[in-house]
mmCIF file of C-alpha atoms in Angstrom:
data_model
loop_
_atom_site.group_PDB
_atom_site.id
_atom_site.type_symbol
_atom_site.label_atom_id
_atom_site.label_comp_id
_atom_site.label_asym_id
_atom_site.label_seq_id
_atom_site.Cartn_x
_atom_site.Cartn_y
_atom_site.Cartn_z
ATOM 1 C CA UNK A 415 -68.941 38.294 -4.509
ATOM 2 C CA UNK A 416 -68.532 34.763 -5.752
ATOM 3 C CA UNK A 417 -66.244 33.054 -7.816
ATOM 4 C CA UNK A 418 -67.067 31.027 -10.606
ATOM 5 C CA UNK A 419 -67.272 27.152 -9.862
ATOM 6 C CA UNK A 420 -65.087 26.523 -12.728
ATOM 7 C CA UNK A 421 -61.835 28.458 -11.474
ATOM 8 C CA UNK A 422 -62.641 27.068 -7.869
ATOM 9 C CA UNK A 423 -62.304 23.843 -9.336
ATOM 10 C CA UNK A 424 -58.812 24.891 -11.096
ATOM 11 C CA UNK A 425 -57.649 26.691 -7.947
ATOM 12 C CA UNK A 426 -58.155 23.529 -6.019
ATOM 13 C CA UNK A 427 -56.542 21.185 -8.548
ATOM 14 C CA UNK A 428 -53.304 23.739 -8.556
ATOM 15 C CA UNK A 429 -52.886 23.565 -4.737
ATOM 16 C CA UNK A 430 -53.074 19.779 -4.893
ATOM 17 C CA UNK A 431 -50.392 19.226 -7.517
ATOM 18 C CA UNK A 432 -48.337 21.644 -5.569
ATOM 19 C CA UNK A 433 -48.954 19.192 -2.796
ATOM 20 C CA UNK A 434 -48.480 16.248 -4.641
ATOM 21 C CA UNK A 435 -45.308 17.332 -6.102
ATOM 22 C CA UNK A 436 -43.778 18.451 -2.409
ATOM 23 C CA UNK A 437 -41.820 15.292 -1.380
ATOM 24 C CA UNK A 438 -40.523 15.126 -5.043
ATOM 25 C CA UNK A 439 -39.426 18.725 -4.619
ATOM 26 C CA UNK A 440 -37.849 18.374 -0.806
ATOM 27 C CA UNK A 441 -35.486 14.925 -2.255
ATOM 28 C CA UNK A 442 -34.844 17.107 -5.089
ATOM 29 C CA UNK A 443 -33.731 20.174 -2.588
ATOM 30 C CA UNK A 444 -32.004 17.569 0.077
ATOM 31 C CA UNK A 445 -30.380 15.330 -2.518
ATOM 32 C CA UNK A 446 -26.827 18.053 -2.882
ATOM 33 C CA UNK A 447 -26.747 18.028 1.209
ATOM 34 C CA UNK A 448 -26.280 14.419 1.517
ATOM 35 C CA UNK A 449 -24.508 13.201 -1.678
ATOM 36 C CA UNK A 450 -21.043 13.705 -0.932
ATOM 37 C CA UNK A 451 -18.815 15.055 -3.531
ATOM 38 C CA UNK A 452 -15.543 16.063 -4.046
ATOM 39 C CA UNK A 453 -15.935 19.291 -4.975
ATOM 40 C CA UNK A 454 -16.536 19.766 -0.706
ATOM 41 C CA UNK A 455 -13.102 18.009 -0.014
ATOM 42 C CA UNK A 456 -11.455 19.736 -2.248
ATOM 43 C CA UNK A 457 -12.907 23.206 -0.653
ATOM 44 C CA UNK A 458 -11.621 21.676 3.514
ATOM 45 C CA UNK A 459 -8.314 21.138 1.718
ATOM 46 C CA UNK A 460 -8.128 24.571 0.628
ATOM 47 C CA UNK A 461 -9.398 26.141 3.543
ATOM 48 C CA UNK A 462 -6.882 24.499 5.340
ATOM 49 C CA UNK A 463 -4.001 25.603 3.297
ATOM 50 C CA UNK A 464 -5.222 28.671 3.122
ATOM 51 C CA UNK A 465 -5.159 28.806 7.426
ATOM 52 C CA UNK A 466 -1.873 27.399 7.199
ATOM 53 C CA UNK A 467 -0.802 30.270 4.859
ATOM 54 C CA UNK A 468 -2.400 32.491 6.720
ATOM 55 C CA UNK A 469 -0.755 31.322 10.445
ATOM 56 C CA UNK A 470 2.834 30.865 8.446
ATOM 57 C CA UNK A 471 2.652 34.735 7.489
ATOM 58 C CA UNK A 472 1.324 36.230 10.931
ATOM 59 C CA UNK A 473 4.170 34.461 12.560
ATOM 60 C CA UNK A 474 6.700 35.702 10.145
ATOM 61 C CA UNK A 475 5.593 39.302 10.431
ATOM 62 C CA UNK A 476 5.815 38.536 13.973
ATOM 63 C CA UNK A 477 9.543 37.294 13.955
ATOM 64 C CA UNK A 478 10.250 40.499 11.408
ATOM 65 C CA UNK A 479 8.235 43.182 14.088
ATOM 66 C CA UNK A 480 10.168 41.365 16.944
ATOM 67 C CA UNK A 481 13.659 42.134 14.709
ATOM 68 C CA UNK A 482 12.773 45.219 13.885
ATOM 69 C CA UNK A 483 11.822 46.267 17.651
ATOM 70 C CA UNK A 484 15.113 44.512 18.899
ATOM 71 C CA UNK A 485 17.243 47.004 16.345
ATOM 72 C CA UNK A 486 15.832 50.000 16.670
ATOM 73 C CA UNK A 487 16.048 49.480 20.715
ATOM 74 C CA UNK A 488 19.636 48.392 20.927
ATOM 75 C CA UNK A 489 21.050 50.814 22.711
ATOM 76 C CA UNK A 490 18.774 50.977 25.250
ATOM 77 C CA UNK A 491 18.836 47.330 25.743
ATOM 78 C CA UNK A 492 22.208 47.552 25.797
ATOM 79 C CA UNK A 493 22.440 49.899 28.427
ATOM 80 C CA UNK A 494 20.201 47.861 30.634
ATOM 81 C CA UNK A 495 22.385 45.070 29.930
ATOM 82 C CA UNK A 496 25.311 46.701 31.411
ATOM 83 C CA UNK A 497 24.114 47.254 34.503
ATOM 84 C CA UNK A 498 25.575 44.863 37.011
ATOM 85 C CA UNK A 499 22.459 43.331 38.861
ATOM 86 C CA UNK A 500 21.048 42.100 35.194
ATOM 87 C CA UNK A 501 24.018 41.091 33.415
ATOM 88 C CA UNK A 502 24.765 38.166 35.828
ATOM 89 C CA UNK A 503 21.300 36.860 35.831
ATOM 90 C CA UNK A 504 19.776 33.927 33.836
ATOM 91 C CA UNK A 505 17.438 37.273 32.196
ATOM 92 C CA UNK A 506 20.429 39.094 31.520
ATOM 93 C CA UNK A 507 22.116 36.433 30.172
ATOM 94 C CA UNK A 508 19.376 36.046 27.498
ATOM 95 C CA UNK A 509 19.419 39.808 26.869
ATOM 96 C CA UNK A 510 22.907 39.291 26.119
ATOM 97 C CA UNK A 511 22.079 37.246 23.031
ATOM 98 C CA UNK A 512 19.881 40.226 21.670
ATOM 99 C CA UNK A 513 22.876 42.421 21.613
ATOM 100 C CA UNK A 514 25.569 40.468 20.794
ATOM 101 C CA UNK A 515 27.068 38.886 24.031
ATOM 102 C CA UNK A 516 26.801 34.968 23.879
ATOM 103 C CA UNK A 517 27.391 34.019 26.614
ATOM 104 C CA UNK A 518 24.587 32.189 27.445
ATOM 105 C CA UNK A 519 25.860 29.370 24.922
ATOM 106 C CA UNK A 520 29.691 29.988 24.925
ATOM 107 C CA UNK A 521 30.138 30.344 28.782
ATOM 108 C CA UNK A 522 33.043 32.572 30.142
ATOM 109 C CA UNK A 523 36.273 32.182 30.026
ATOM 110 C CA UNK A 524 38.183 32.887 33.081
ATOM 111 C CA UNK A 525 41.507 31.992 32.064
ATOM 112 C CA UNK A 526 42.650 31.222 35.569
ATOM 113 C CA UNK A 527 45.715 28.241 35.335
ATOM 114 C CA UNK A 528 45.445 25.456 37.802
ATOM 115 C CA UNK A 529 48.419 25.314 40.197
ATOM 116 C CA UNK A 530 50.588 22.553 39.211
ATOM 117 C CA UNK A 531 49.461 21.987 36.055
ATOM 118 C CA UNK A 532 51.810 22.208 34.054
ATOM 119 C CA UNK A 533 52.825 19.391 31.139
ATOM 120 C CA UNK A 534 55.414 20.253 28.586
ATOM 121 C CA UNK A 535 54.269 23.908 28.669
ATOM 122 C CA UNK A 536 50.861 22.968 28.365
ATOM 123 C CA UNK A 537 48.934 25.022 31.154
ATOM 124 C CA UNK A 538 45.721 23.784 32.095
ATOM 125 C CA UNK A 539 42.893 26.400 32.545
ATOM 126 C CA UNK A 540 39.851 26.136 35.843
ATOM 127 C CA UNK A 541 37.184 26.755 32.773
ATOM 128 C CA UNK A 542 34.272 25.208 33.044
ATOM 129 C CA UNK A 543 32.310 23.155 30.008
ATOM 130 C CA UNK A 544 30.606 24.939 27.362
ATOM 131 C CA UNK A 545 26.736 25.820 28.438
ATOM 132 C CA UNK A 546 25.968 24.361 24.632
ATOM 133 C CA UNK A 547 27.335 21.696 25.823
ATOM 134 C CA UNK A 548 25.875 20.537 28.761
ATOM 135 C CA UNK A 549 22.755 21.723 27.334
ATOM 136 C CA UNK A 550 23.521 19.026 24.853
ATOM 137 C CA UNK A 551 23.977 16.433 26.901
ATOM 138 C CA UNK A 552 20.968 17.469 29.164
ATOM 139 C CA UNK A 553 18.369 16.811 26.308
ATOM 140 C CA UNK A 554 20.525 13.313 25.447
ATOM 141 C CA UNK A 555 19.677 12.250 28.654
ATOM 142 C CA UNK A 556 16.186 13.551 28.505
ATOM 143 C CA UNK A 557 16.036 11.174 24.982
ATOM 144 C CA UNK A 558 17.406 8.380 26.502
ATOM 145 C CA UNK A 559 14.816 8.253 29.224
ATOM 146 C CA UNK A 560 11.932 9.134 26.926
ATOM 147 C CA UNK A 561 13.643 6.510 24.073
ATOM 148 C CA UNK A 562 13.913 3.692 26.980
ATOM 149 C CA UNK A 563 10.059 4.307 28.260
ATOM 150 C CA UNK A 564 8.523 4.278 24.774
ATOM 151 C CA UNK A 565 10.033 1.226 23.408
ATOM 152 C CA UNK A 566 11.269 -0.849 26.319
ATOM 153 C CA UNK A 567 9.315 -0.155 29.266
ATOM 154 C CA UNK A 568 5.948 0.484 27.218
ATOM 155 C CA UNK A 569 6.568 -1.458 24.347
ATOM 156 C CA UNK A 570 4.883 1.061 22.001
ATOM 157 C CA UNK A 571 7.008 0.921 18.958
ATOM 158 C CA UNK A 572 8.946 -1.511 17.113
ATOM 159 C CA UNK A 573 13.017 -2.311 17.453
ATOM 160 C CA UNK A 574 15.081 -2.397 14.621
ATOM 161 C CA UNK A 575 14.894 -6.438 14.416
ATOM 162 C CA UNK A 576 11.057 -6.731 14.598
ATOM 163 C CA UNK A 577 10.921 -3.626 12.274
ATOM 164 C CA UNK A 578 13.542 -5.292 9.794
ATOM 165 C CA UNK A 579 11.103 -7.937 9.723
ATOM 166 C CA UNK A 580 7.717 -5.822 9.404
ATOM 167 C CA UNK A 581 9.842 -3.803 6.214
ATOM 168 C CA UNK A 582 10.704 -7.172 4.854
ATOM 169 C CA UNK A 583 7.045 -8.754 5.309
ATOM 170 C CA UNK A 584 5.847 -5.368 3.357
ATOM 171 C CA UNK A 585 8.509 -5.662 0.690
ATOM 172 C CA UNK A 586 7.797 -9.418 -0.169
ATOM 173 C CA UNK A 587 3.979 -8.562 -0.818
ATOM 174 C CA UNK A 588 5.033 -6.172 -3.823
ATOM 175 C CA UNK A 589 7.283 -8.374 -4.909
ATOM 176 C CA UNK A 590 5.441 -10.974 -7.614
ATOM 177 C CA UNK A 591 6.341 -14.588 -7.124
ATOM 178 C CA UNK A 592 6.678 -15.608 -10.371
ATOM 179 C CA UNK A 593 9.852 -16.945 -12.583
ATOM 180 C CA UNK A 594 11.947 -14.105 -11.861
ATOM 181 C CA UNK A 595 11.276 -13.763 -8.345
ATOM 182 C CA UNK A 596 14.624 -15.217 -6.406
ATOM 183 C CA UNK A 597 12.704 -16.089 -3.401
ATOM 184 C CA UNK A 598 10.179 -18.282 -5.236
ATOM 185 C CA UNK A 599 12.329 -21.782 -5.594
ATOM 186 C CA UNK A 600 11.428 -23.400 -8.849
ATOM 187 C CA UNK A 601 10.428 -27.205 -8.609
ATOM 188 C CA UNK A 602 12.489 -29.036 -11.636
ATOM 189 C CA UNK A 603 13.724 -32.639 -11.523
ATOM 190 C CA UNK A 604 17.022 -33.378 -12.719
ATOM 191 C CA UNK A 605 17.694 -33.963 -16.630
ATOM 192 C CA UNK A 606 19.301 -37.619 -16.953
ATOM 193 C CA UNK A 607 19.138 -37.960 -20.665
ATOM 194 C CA UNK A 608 22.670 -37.564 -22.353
ATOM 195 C CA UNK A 609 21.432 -35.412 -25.001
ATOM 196 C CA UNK A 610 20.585 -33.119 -22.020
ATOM 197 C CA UNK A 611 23.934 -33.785 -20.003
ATOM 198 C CA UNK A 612 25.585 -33.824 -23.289
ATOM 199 C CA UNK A 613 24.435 -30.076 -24.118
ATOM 200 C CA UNK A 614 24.858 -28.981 -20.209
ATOM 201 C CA UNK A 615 28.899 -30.144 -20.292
ATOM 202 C CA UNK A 616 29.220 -27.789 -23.636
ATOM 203 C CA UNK A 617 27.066 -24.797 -21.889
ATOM 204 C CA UNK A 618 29.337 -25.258 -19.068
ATOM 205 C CA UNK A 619 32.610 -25.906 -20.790
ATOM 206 C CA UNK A 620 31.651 -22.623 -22.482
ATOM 207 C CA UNK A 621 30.689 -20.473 -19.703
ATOM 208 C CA UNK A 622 31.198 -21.947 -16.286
ATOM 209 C CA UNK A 623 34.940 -24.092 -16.306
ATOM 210 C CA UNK A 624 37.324 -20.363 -16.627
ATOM 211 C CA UNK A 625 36.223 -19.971 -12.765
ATOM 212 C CA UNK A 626 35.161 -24.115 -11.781
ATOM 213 C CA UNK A 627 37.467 -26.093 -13.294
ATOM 214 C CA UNK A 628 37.304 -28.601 -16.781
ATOM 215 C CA UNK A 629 35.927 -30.576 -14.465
ATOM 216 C CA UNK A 630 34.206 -28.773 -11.718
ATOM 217 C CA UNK A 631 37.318 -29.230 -9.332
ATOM 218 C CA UNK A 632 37.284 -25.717 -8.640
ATOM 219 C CA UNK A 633 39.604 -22.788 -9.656
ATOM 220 C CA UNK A 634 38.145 -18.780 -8.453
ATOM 221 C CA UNK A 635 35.054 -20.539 -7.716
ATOM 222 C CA UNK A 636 34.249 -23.790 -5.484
ATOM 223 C CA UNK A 637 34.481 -27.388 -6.177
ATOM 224 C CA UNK A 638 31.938 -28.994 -7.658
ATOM 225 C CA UNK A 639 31.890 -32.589 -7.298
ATOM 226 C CA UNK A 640 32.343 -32.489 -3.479
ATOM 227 C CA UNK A 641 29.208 -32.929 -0.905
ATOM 228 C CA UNK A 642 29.702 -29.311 0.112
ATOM 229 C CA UNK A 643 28.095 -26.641 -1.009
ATOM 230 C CA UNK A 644 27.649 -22.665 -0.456
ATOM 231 C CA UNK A 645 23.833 -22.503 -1.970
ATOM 232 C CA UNK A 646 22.524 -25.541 -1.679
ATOM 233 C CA UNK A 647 23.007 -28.465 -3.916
ATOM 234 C CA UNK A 648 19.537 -29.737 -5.051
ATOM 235 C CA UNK A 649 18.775 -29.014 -8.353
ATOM 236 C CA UNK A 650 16.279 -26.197 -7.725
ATOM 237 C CA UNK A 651 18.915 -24.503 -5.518
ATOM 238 C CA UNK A 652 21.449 -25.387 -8.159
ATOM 239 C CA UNK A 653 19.504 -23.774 -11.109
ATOM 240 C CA UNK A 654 18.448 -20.489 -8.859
ATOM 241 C CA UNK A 655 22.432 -19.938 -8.275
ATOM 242 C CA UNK A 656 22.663 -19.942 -11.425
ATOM 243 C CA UNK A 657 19.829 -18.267 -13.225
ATOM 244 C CA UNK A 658 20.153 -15.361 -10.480
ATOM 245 C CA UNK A 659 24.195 -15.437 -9.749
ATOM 246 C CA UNK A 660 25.112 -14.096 -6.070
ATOM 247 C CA UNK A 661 25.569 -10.587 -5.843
ATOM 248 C CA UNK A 662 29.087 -9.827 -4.414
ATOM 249 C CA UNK A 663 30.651 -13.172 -4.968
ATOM 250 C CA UNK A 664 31.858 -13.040 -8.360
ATOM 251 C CA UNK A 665 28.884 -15.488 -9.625
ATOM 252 C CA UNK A 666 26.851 -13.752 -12.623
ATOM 253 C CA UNK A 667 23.462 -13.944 -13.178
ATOM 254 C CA UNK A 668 23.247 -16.653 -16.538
ATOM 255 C CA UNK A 669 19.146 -15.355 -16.758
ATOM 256 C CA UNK A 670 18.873 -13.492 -20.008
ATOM 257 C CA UNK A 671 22.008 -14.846 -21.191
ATOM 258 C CA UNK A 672 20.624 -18.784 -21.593
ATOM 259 C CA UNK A 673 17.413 -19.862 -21.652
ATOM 260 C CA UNK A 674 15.461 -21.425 -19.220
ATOM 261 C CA UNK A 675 16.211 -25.156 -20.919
ATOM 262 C CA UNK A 676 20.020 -24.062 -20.765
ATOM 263 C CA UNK A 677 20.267 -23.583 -17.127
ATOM 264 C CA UNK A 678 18.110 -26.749 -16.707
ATOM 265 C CA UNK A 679 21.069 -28.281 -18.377
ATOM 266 C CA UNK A 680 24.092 -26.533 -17.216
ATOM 267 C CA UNK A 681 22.179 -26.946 -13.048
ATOM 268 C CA UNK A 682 21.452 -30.936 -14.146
ATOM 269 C CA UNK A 683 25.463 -31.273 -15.549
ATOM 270 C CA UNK A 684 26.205 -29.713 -12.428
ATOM 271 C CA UNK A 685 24.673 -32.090 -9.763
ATOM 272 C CA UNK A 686 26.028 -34.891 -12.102
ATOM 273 C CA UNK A 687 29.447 -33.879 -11.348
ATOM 274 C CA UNK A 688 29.166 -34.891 -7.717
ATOM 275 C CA UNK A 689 31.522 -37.510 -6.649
ATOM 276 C CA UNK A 690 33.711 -37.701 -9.559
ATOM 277 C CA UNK A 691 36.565 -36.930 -7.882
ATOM 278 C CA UNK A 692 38.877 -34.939 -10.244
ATOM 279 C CA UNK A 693 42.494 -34.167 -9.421
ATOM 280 C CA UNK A 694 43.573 -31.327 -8.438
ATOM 281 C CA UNK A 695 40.268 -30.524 -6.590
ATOM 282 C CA UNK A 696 39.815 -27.651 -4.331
ATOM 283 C CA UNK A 697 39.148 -27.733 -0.728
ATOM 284 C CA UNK A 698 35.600 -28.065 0.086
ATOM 285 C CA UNK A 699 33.460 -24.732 0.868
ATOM 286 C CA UNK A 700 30.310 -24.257 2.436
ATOM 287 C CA UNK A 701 28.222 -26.703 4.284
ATOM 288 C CA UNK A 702 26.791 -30.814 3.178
ATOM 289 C CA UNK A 703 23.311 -30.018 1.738
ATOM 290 C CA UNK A 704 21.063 -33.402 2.384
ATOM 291 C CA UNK A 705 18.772 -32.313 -0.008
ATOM 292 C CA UNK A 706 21.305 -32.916 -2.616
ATOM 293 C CA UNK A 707 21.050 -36.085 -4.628
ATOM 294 C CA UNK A 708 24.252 -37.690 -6.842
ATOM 295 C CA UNK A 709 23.444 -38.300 -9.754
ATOM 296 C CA UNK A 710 24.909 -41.109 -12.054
ATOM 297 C CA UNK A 711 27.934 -39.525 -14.321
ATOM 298 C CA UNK A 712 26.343 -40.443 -17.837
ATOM 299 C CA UNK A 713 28.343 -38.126 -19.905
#
């Protein structure tokens, strides 16, 4: 029996649109497999939770089985416990601790006084030290050793110094250099006009002289018209003292309080008063900054 020549014709042009349309179909089929997507992390994640769980309750039915077991066979342990040849032994000692005799942490007391040994009616006992104790000082030593090795001897891990520095390298990278970042010195020149030196001697006449002076000769707080100085006496040093105070010193921080023209003003007043030699002044403090530069009184 033949068929007819017309469905040969639309067999064949089935089977090669099926072929035609394989490769489309296989990166169709493969394209899940090798896109990765989240929705297979977040199934490892909880598979390995769910492990954890798992492991976390075996070993507590374990401990609870093992409790149970070491109850309801007291007596029997006990009794085996008693016996002379096991209660002396390292074994026995452990035993001990499952029915109530510690003595393989609290050692035994013999209360045998030393001949000769006696101070104000203080006898001295032949005891020796606590087993907690030198077990103690066993795993010290054990630390020390392993401590010395890892960071001296292999020079695997940091000090404290060189990781004071690492935590301060990290910390000044999320810290934003900008205007109110104390580390980040500002780069002003000094104001000479008097209408600036003018307003600085009221800002500081205002706000600075109850712990400096009238004249900067220093009352609570340093001199000011000496060459010394605790935080530098450039003008950029000088304005950062005051903008950010120091913490622990008794100098407040003026940002928020003046603007940043004011503390231009009070900083520039401030380097002016170098030199002028008030009476009364206080003794100098701190160290001669040769960045500073005197500025002409113009007040």
């Amino acid at each position: 029996m033949s068929l007819p020549r017309r469905t040969l014709y639309g067999a064949s042009a089935g089977v090669l649109a099926l072929l035609g349309s394989y490769p489309v179909l296989a990166q169709t089929a493969e394209a899940p497999a090798t896109a990765p997507t989240s929705g297979a992390s977040d199934s490892k994640m909880l598979l390995f939770w769910f492990l954890v769980s798992t492991l976390a309750l075996v070993v507590l039915l374990g401990l609870l089985l093992v409790t149970a077991l070491v109850v309801k066979l007291r007596p029997q342990l006990r009794r085996v416990y008693d016996m002379p040849t096991v209660r002396h032994s390292w074994s026995g000692k452990v035993l001990g601790l499952l029915v109530g005799d510690p003595v393989l942490v609290t050692g035994t007391v013999r209360d045998e006084v030393i001949a000769n040994h006696d101070y104000d009616g203080i006898h001295e006992f032949d005891n020796d030290l606590p087993p907690w104790w030198k077990y103690g000082f066993v795993v010290s030593i054990i630390f020390a050793v392993a401590y010395f090795t890892y960071f001296h001897v292999a020079e695997a891990g940091q000090l404290s110094h060189a990781e004071y520095e690492t935590e301060m390298q990290q910390a000044a990278l999320l810290v934003s250099a900008g205007s109110d970042d104390p580390n980040q010195l500002t780069t002003y020149q000094a104001l000479l006009a008097p209408a600036d030196l003018g307003e600085g001697k009221t800002i500081f006449t205002q706000n600075c002289a109850a712990c400096h002076g009238a004249s900067g000769e220093g009352k609570v707080g340093p001199n000011l018209t000496d060459d010394y100085w605790l935080h530098g006496g450039e003008i950029n040093h000088v304005y950062r003292t005051v903008k950010f105070g120091v913490q622990g010193k008794g100098m407040i921080a003026w940002k928020g309080k003046l603007s940043a023209k004011q503390l231009l003003q009070v900083s520039s007043y401030v380097v002016s008063l170098q030199g002028t030699n008030p009476p009364n002044a206080k003794e100098p403090q701190g160290e001669i900054d040769p960045t500073a530069k005197k500025l002409a009184p113009n007040r």
